[in-house]
mmCIF file of C-alpha atoms in Angstrom:
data_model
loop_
_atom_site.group_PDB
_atom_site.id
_atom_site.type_symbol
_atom_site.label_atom_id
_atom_site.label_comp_id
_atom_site.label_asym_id
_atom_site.label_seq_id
_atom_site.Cartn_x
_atom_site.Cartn_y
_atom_site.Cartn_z
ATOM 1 C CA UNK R 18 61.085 -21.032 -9.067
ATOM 2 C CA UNK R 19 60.564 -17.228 -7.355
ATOM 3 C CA UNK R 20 56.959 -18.285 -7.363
ATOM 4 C CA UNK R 21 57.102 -21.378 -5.584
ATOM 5 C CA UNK R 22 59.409 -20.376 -2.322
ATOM 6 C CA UNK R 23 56.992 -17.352 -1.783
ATOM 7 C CA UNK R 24 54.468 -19.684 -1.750
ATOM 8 C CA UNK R 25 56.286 -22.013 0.971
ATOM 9 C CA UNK R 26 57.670 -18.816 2.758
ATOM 10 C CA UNK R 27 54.191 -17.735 3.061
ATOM 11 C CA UNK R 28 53.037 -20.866 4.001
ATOM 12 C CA UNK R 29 55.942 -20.914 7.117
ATOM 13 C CA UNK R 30 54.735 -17.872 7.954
ATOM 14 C CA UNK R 31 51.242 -18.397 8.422
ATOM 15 C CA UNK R 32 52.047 -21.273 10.506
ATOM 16 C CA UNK R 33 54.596 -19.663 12.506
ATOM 17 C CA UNK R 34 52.024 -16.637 13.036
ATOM 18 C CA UNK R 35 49.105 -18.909 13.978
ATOM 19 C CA UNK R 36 50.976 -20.140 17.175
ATOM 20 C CA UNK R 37 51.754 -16.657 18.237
ATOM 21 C CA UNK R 38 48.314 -15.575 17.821
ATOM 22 C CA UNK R 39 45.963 -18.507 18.683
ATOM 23 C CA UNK R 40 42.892 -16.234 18.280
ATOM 24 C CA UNK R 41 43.363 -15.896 15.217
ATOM 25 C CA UNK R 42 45.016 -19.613 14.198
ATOM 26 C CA UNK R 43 42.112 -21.112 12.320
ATOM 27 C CA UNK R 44 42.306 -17.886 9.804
ATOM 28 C CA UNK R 45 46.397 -18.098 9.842
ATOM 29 C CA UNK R 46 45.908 -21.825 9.050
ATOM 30 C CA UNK R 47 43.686 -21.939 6.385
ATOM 31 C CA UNK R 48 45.657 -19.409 4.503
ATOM 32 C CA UNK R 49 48.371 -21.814 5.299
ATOM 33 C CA UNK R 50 46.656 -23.892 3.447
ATOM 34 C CA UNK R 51 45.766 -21.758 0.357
ATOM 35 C CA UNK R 52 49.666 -21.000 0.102
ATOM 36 C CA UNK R 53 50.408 -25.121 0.691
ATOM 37 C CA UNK R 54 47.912 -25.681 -2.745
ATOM 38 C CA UNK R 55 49.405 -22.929 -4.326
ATOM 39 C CA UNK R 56 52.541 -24.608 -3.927
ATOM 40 C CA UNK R 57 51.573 -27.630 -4.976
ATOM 41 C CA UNK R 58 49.488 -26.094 -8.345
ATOM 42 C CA UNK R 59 53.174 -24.748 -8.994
ATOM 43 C CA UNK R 60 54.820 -28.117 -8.854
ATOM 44 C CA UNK R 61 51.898 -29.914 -10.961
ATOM 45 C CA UNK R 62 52.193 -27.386 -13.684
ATOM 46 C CA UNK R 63 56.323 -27.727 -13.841
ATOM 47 C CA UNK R 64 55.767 -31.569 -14.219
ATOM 48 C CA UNK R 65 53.745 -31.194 -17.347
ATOM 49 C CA UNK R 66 55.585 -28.784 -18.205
ATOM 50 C CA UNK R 67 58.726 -30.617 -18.135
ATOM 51 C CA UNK R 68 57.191 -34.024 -19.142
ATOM 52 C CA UNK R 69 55.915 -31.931 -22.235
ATOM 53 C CA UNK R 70 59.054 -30.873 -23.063
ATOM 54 C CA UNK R 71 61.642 -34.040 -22.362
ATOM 55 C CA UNK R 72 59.774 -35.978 -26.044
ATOM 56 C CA UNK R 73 59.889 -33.357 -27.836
ATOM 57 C CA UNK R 74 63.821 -32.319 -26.723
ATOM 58 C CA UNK R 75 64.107 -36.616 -27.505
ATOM 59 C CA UNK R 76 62.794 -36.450 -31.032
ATOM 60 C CA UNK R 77 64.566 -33.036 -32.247
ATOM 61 C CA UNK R 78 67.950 -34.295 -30.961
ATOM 62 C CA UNK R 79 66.986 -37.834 -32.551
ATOM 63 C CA UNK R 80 66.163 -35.843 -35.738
ATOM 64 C CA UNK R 81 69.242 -34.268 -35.598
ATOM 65 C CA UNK R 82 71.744 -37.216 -35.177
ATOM 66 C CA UNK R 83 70.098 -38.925 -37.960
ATOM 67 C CA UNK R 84 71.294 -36.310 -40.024
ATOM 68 C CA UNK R 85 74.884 -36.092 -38.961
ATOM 69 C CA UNK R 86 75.086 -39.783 -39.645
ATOM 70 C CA UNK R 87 73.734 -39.376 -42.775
ATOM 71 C CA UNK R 88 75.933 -36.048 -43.642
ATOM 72 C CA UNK R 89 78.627 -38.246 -42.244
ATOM 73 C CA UNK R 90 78.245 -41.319 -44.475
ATOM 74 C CA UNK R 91 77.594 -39.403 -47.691
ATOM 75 C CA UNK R 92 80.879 -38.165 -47.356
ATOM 76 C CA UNK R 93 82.774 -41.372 -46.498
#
């Protein structure tokens, strides 16, 4: 998460900075830019990352309620 509000903070800044210094704005806003698909990269990964992860969370705690209920019944 420290990763990805750099990346927008940077992004704000660049932008901010580019209409103080219009000479240099098309430099300013192209690393604008770089920081905005930074961002972006950051989000993409965390999705897979997180889509990854949700099926195999699913199946272990599947796994693992099939076996209380088993436990459960072998004692009853």
């Amino acid at each position: 998460m420290k990763d990805l509000s750099r990346y927008r903070a940077m992004e704000s800044l660049c932008r901010q900075s580019a209409v103080f210094h219009p000479h240099d704005s098309w430099r300013l806003l192209a690393q604008a830019e770089m920081w905005h698909h930074k961002a972006e990269d950051e989000l993409a990964a965390r999705s897979v990352q997180r889509d990854v992860a949700a099926p195999i969370d699913a199946v272990v705690g599947t796994e693992f309620q099939g076996r209380a209920a088993r436990a459960s019944r072998s004692l009853g």
